[in-house]
PDB file of C-alpha atoms in Angstrom:
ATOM      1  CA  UNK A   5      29.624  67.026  41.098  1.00  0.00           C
ATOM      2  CA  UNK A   6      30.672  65.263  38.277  1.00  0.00           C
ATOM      3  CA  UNK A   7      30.956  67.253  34.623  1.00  0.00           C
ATOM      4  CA  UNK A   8      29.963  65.754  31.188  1.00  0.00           C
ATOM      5  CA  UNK A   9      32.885  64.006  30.537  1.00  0.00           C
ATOM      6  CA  UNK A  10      33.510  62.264  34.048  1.00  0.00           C
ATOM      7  CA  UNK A  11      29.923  61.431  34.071  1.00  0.00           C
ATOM      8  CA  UNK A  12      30.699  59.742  30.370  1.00  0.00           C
ATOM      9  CA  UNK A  13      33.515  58.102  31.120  1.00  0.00           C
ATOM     10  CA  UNK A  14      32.260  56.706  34.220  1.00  0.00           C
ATOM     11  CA  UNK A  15      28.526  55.737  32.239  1.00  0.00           C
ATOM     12  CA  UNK A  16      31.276  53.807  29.438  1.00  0.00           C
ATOM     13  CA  UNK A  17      33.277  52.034  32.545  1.00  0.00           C
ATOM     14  CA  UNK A  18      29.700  50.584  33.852  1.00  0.00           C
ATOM     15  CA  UNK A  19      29.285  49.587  30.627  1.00  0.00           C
ATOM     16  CA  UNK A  20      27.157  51.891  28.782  1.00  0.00           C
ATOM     17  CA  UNK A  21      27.409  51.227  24.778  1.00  0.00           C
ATOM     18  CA  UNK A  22      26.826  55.126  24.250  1.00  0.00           C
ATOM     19  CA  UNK A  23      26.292  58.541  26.183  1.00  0.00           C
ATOM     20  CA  UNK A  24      24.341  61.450  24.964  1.00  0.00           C
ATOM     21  CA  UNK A  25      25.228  64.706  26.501  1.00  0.00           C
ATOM     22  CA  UNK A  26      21.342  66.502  26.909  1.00  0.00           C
ATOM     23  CA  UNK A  27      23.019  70.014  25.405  1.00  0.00           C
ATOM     24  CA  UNK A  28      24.426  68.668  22.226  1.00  0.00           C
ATOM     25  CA  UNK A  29      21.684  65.841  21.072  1.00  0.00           C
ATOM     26  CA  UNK A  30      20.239  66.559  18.150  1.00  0.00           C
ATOM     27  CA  UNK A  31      18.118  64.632  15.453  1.00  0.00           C
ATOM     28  CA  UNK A  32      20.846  62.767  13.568  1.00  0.00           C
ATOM     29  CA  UNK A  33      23.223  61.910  16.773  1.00  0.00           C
ATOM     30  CA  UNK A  34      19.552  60.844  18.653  1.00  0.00           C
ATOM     31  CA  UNK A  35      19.480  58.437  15.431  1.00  0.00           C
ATOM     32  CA  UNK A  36      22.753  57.197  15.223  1.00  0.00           C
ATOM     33  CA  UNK A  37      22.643  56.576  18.791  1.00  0.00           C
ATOM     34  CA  UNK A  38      19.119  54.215  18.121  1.00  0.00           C
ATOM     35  CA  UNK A  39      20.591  52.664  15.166  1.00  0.00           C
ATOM     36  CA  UNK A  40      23.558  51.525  17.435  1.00  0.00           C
ATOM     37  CA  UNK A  41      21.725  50.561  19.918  1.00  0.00           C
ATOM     38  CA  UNK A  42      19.425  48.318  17.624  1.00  0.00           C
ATOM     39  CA  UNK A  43      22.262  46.628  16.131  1.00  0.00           C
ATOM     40  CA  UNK A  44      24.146  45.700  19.084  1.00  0.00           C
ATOM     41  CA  UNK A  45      21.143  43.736  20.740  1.00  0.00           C
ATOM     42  CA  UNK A  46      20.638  42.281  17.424  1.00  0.00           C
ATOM     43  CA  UNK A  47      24.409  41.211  16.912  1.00  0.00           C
ATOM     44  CA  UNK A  48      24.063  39.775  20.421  1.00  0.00           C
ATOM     45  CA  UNK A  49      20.796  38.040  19.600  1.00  0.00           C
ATOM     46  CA  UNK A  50      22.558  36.325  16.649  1.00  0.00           C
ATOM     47  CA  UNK A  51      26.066  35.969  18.943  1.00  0.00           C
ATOM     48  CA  UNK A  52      23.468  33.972  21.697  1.00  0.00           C
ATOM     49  CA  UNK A  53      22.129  32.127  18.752  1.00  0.00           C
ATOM     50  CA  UNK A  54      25.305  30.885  17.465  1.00  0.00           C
ATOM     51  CA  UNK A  55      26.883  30.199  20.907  1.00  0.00           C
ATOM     52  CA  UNK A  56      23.680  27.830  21.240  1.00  0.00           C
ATOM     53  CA  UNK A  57      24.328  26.241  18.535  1.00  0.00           C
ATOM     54  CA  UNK A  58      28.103  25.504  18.838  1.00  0.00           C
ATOM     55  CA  UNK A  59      27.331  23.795  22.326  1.00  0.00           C
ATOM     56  CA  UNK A  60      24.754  21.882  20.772  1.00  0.00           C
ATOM     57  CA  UNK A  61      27.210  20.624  18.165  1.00  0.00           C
ATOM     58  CA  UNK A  62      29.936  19.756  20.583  1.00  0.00           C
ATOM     59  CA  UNK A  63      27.466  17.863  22.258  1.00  0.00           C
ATOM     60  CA  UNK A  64      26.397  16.053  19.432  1.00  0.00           C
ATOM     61  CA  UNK A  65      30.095  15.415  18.373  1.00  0.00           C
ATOM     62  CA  UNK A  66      30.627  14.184  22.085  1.00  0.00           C
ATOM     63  CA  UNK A  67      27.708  11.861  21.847  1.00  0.00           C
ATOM     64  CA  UNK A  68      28.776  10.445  18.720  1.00  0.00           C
ATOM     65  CA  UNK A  69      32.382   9.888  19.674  1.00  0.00           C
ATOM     66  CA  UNK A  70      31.236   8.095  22.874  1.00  0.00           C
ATOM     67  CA  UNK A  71      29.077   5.758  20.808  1.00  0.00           C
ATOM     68  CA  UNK A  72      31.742   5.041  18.543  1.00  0.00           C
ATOM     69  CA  UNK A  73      34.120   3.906  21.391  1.00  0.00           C
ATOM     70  CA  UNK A  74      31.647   1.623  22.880  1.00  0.00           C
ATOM     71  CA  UNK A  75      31.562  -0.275  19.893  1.00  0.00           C
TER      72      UNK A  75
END
């Protein structure tokens, strides 16, 4: 059986952002931990968003260049 910190660093190598060990949680770590979490998936929101847009861009760029070597 595996103990808290195998367990963690396993949970962390599978690509878990956080672990909470059920014996030490507490109000303020259960927060923290919920506050992370929120702000990751919205910094990966906005990271999706901007990827978006900078293929969009270089697509527009590419289209542009193309029509300015046909003419």
């Amino acid at each position: 059986m595996l103990d808290d910190d195998d367990l963690a660093l396993q949970a962390v190598r599978s690509g878990a952002q956080d672990y909470l060990v059920k014996e030490q949680v507490d109000k303020n770590l259960l927060v923290r931990s919920i506050t992370y979490a929120m702000a990751r998936v919205r910094a990966e929101r906005k990271l999706h968003q901007l990827t978006a847009r900078v293929l969009a861009l270089q697509d527009e760029e590419r289209r542009r260049i193309a029509r300015t070597c046909t003419t």
